[in-house]
Each structure stands twice: as structure tokens, then as C-alpha cells.
Amino acid sequence: MMFKVGFFQFRPIHKKIEENLLLIEKYKEHIKEADLIVLPELATTGYVFENKAELLPLSEEIPKGKQSAFFKDLAKSANTLIITGMAERKGNKLYNAQVAFYPDGRVKVYRKIHLFYKEKTIFDIAYNEPMVIHYKDVNIGLMVCFDWAFPEHARILMLKGAHILAHSSNLVLPGMGQAGMRVRSIENRVFSITSNRYGEENSVRFTGLSQIVGPDGKILESAGESDEVVKIVDIDPSLAENKKITPLNDIKEDRRILLYKNLCIDDH
Ligand code: ACM
């Protein structure tokens, strides 16, 4: 079965939600070419905030708010599963969320669990486990930006059956996240889609170079450092069900889990 997947790489304007939604809307003709489109982390608000109080008014309860209504409409009219980063408010808590809007109106929320640098001073700690969602017989693992640096995260997604890792990003460490996600694809033999923003906010520079990677680590499609672009590739998700890396090595069956017990020891 073929499945069209893509990313929209752009530069969200800081705090300008309406403008960002208008820009996304402008790309609807491209978005509707895909079954799945991934948008960057915090795609509607921008990324750099002094503190929680500054971002809280721009966040919303999902799926009640206006941004959710926009994405619900877009997913329905484009007939595309849209996965985007958003700031989620829940009571007085604030989460760095990744939200999947289905064409049929369903909404699924994953809250980023590995907060990067000063995000720790802005967002609340999330306790959801790495999460896989399902669409058209395809299993999609959810990841937000710095989650790439924790191989356990992608591993769990693969073990839960993910064919694709959908990675919404605001990557800042040059080259690292993109290289890391190629490795996550290779070691789990899954596709990955990194949708990264570009541009600069308050001297923080984002690295662009969004990419779609195959289960063998090949880059199937990518963007430049500062392109505003939708890129789409036709993939066969079932290729990610073959975990053989040589005829005698299967990355799932060859794991030596009894020797990995220390992974779950909390020593800090
Ligand atoms: C990041 O997690 N936004 C680098």
C-alpha cells in the first residue's frame, strides 16, 4: 500500500497566530496532495518565550480553541492527517504538545516528554508515554524535537508498531537532530519525517533541513536551511515491518533485553 507523507517547513512568526494560520492555509493545495503532513514544533506561536506567563495567553485548550478549529477544518477539507506542534493549556498547566488532526474530526494529543534547555522553565512536565496513532492501516509514532536524543523513545514507538516517526521540530543544534533521526530510522528500520522550522527568534537560530528518511537511513526528500516548502514522498509503510538488516540479523529479534535491565534504573 502506498501512502503519501510530507512536511511543511516554514518560519512561524513569533506570537502572530493568525498570520501563521493564514500561511498554513495558503499551502492547502500542497497539503491536500498528502495522506499525512507534519508541521514543526510550536508551529502557531513561535518558540522563544521569557516565561510561562508570556506563552500562556497564546496557548489553548485542545480541541476547544480556535487553532484547533482551524486545523480540524483544514484536515477535513484537505482530507489529510495533519500533525502539528502547538502550545496546550490544561487548567493552569502548559504543555509543549503535538496534535494529530484527522480528516474525520478525531484529535489526538501527545505532550513532549523531553524538554530542551529553557523549555524547562516554561512548560509543565508531561507524563504521557511515547504514543503511536493509527491512520489508514499505518502506525505513526509521535515525537517532538529533543525527543530525538533519547533512543528509548523511538525504540518504544517501533516496539508499539510504528511504521513512521512523525517528528515536529524546532531544532537548534546544527546537524544533530537531522543526523540523530537518520540513526533512529536505521536502528529501528522505520520511516521518519522531521518537520523543522527555520529562521531566528531573539538570537536563537533554527536549522531547517527538514527531511524524510527511509528504514535504511536513506534521505528520500529534504529541504534547504531556509526554504518555505512542502515536500511529499510516496512510501510503502509495510517496508518498515521488515526488521532484517542482514539475512541473519533482525533488529527486533536480536535484542538482548535481559542484558538491558539497567536502562530502567533511575540513578539521579
Ligand atoms: C528542541 O527540542 N526544540 C530543540
XYZ file of C-alpha atoms and ligand atoms in Angstrom:
272
model
C 0.000 0.000 0.000
C 1.321 3.417 -0.905
C 0.986 6.333 1.468
C 1.909 9.929 0.713
C 3.794 11.635 3.519
C 5.296 15.072 3.755
C 6.407 18.025 5.800
C 5.737 21.730 5.658
C 8.902 23.642 6.582
C 8.315 27.321 7.304
C 9.183 30.151 9.663
C 6.414 30.797 12.196
C 6.109 34.468 13.066
C 6.612 34.982 16.788
C 3.271 35.407 18.620
C 1.344 36.009 15.368
C -1.075 33.101 15.433
C -3.437 34.486 12.769
C -0.576 35.119 10.348
C 0.822 31.653 10.888
C -2.554 30.021 10.298
C -3.025 32.104 7.131
C 0.330 30.944 5.830
C -0.539 27.295 6.525
C -3.892 27.817 4.782
C -2.047 29.217 1.762
C -0.347 25.835 1.316
C -3.592 23.867 1.390
C -3.345 22.852 -2.273
C 0.008 21.183 -1.475
C -1.139 19.749 1.853
C -4.087 18.040 0.221
C -1.745 16.051 -2.015
C -0.612 14.040 1.025
C -2.187 11.464 3.341
C -0.052 12.794 6.198
C 1.612 16.182 6.644
C 3.852 17.020 9.601
C 4.324 20.632 10.772
C 7.050 21.963 13.096
C 7.005 22.193 16.893
C 5.012 25.193 18.249
C 4.078 25.996 14.657
C 1.409 28.554 15.530
C 3.122 30.644 18.233
C 6.871 30.574 17.635
C 9.337 29.203 20.165
C 11.289 31.699 22.274
C 9.416 32.937 25.351
C 10.679 34.593 28.528
C 8.425 32.586 30.796
C 5.193 30.653 31.101
C 3.122 33.842 31.584
C 4.192 35.118 28.170
C 3.129 31.970 26.296
C 0.044 31.046 28.330
C -2.297 33.578 26.623
C -1.270 32.208 23.211
C -1.912 28.603 24.201
C -5.283 26.909 24.058
C -7.337 24.051 25.370
C -7.236 21.297 22.779
C -9.509 20.642 20.912
C -11.708 23.513 22.129
C -9.738 26.514 20.877
C -9.611 28.495 17.645
C -6.332 26.984 16.455
C -7.796 23.512 16.860
C -10.888 24.586 14.923
C -8.645 25.804 12.100
C -6.698 22.539 11.906
C -9.864 20.441 12.169
C -11.306 22.294 9.166
C -8.062 22.023 7.219
C -7.693 18.284 7.872
C -11.286 17.716 6.797
C -11.227 19.841 3.648
C -7.766 18.626 2.570
C -8.591 15.035 3.562
C -5.146 14.865 5.179
C -3.964 13.798 8.620
C -2.215 16.899 9.976
C 0.285 16.572 12.824
C 1.444 19.866 14.276
C 3.177 21.333 17.283
C 1.048 23.625 19.484
C 1.098 25.146 22.960
C -1.568 23.379 25.019
C -3.233 24.863 28.092
C -4.897 22.497 30.524
C -6.137 24.297 33.637
C -3.101 26.268 34.723
C -0.683 23.795 33.124
C 1.149 24.496 29.891
C 2.410 21.727 27.618
C 4.579 21.608 24.521
C 2.111 19.483 22.585
C 1.980 17.692 19.261
C -1.532 17.280 17.958
C -2.910 14.965 15.264
C -5.995 16.275 13.462
C -7.806 13.566 11.479
C -9.981 14.273 8.430
C -12.909 12.656 10.291
C -12.637 15.128 13.178
C -10.753 12.989 15.694
C -7.953 14.716 17.604
C -5.055 13.035 19.452
C -2.601 14.869 21.710
C 0.948 13.931 22.706
C 2.797 16.150 25.199
C 6.555 16.425 24.736
C 8.357 14.466 27.454
C 11.985 15.514 26.891
C 12.062 19.264 27.394
C 15.042 21.094 25.883
C 17.056 23.740 27.757
C 14.889 26.738 28.808
C 11.688 24.901 27.879
C 12.125 23.505 31.386
C 11.327 26.971 32.768
C 8.214 27.405 30.611
C 6.397 24.104 30.177
C 4.991 21.680 32.703
C 6.375 18.165 32.856
C 4.284 15.709 30.858
C 3.718 12.115 31.923
C 2.299 10.530 28.773
C 4.167 7.551 27.378
C 5.568 7.623 23.832
C 2.463 7.307 21.710
C 1.511 5.649 18.418
C -1.562 6.703 16.454
C -3.250 4.860 13.597
C -4.470 6.057 10.217
C -5.351 4.048 7.088
C -3.607 0.904 8.465
C -0.446 2.926 9.110
C 1.028 3.305 12.598
C 2.569 6.690 13.311
C 4.830 7.353 16.303
C 4.793 10.851 17.778
C 7.932 12.815 18.667
C 8.667 16.463 19.391
C 12.109 17.849 18.655
C 14.517 16.932 21.518
C 12.789 13.548 21.897
C 15.226 12.559 19.092
C 18.101 12.493 21.602
C 16.526 9.659 23.594
C 16.815 6.439 21.579
C 14.475 4.781 24.060
C 11.673 6.992 22.796
C 11.905 5.929 19.136
C 12.571 2.335 20.240
C 9.346 2.185 22.213
C 7.467 3.638 19.234
C 8.928 0.940 16.980
C 8.033 -1.770 19.518
C 4.483 -0.389 19.577
C 4.390 -0.982 15.818
C 5.222 2.433 14.353
C 5.946 2.422 10.623
C 6.704 6.146 10.649
C 8.110 8.561 13.235
C 6.402 11.950 12.890
C 8.877 14.441 14.352
C 7.720 18.052 14.808
C 10.800 20.170 15.462
C 12.411 23.480 16.241
C 15.960 22.087 16.054
C 18.782 24.411 17.062
C 21.941 22.277 17.481
C 23.397 22.335 13.943
C 23.064 18.980 12.171
C 22.475 16.933 15.292
C 18.744 16.291 15.217
C 18.772 15.518 11.499
C 21.691 13.069 11.917
C 20.067 11.631 15.035
C 16.812 10.943 13.219
C 18.624 9.116 10.416
C 20.059 6.856 13.088
C 16.650 6.448 14.752
C 15.353 5.299 11.334
C 18.252 2.878 10.762
C 18.293 1.309 14.229
C 14.514 0.819 14.230
C 14.041 0.286 10.497
C 11.233 2.809 10.296
C 10.485 5.862 8.179
C 10.923 9.235 9.833
C 9.627 12.671 8.929
C 11.378 15.598 10.587
C 9.480 18.845 10.011
C 11.794 21.562 11.231
C 11.301 25.328 11.194
C 13.848 27.849 10.019
C 14.607 31.487 10.872
C 15.650 33.219 14.063
C 13.914 34.447 17.233
C 15.716 36.508 19.812
C 19.140 35.250 18.629
C 18.018 31.617 18.657
C 18.633 30.191 15.185
C 16.646 27.243 13.855
C 18.297 24.895 11.414
C 15.691 23.984 8.732
C 16.881 20.973 6.697
C 13.656 19.074 7.224
C 13.844 15.524 5.924
C 12.041 12.287 5.170
C 14.156 9.188 5.833
C 13.614 5.568 4.814
C 14.034 2.488 7.046
C 17.529 2.014 5.574
C 18.561 5.564 6.541
C 18.362 6.974 3.010
C 17.150 10.550 2.785
C 14.118 10.366 0.494
C 13.403 14.088 0.473
C 14.759 17.158 2.223
C 14.541 20.947 2.374
C 17.250 23.600 2.489
C 18.274 25.661 5.534
C 15.687 28.353 4.909
C 13.141 27.110 2.379
C 9.460 27.660 2.863
C 8.303 24.448 1.272
C 6.019 21.423 1.347
C 7.721 18.194 0.260
C 5.867 14.935 -0.223
C 7.059 11.384 -0.895
C 5.085 8.273 -1.763
C 6.173 5.490 0.588
C 5.222 1.890 1.256
C 4.848 1.787 5.073
C 4.914 -2.032 5.083
C 8.660 -1.874 4.312
C 9.056 -0.855 7.950
C 7.705 -4.249 9.013
C 10.859 -5.964 7.753
C 13.337 -5.639 10.620
C 16.137 -7.579 8.932
C 19.336 -5.610 8.493
C 21.208 -8.693 7.159
C 19.708 -12.099 6.364
C 20.890 -13.194 9.828
C 20.114 -10.043 11.796
C 16.708 -8.796 12.820
C 16.924 -5.626 14.899
C 13.837 -6.580 16.884
C 14.546 -10.267 17.498
C 18.281 -9.802 18.118
C 17.736 -7.514 21.090
C 19.198 -8.883 24.351
C 16.581 -7.434 26.645
C 17.684 -9.370 29.732
C 21.010 -7.542 29.488
C 19.357 -4.129 29.273
C 17.789 -4.003 32.751
C 19.948 -1.040 33.771
C 18.073 1.080 31.248
C 15.204 1.246 33.691
C 17.205 2.087 36.801
C 16.670 5.665 37.860
C 20.001 6.785 39.354
C 19.532 10.516 39.680
C 14.051 21.488 20.864
O 13.699 20.489 21.494
N 13.179 22.396 20.491
C 15.457 21.682 20.485
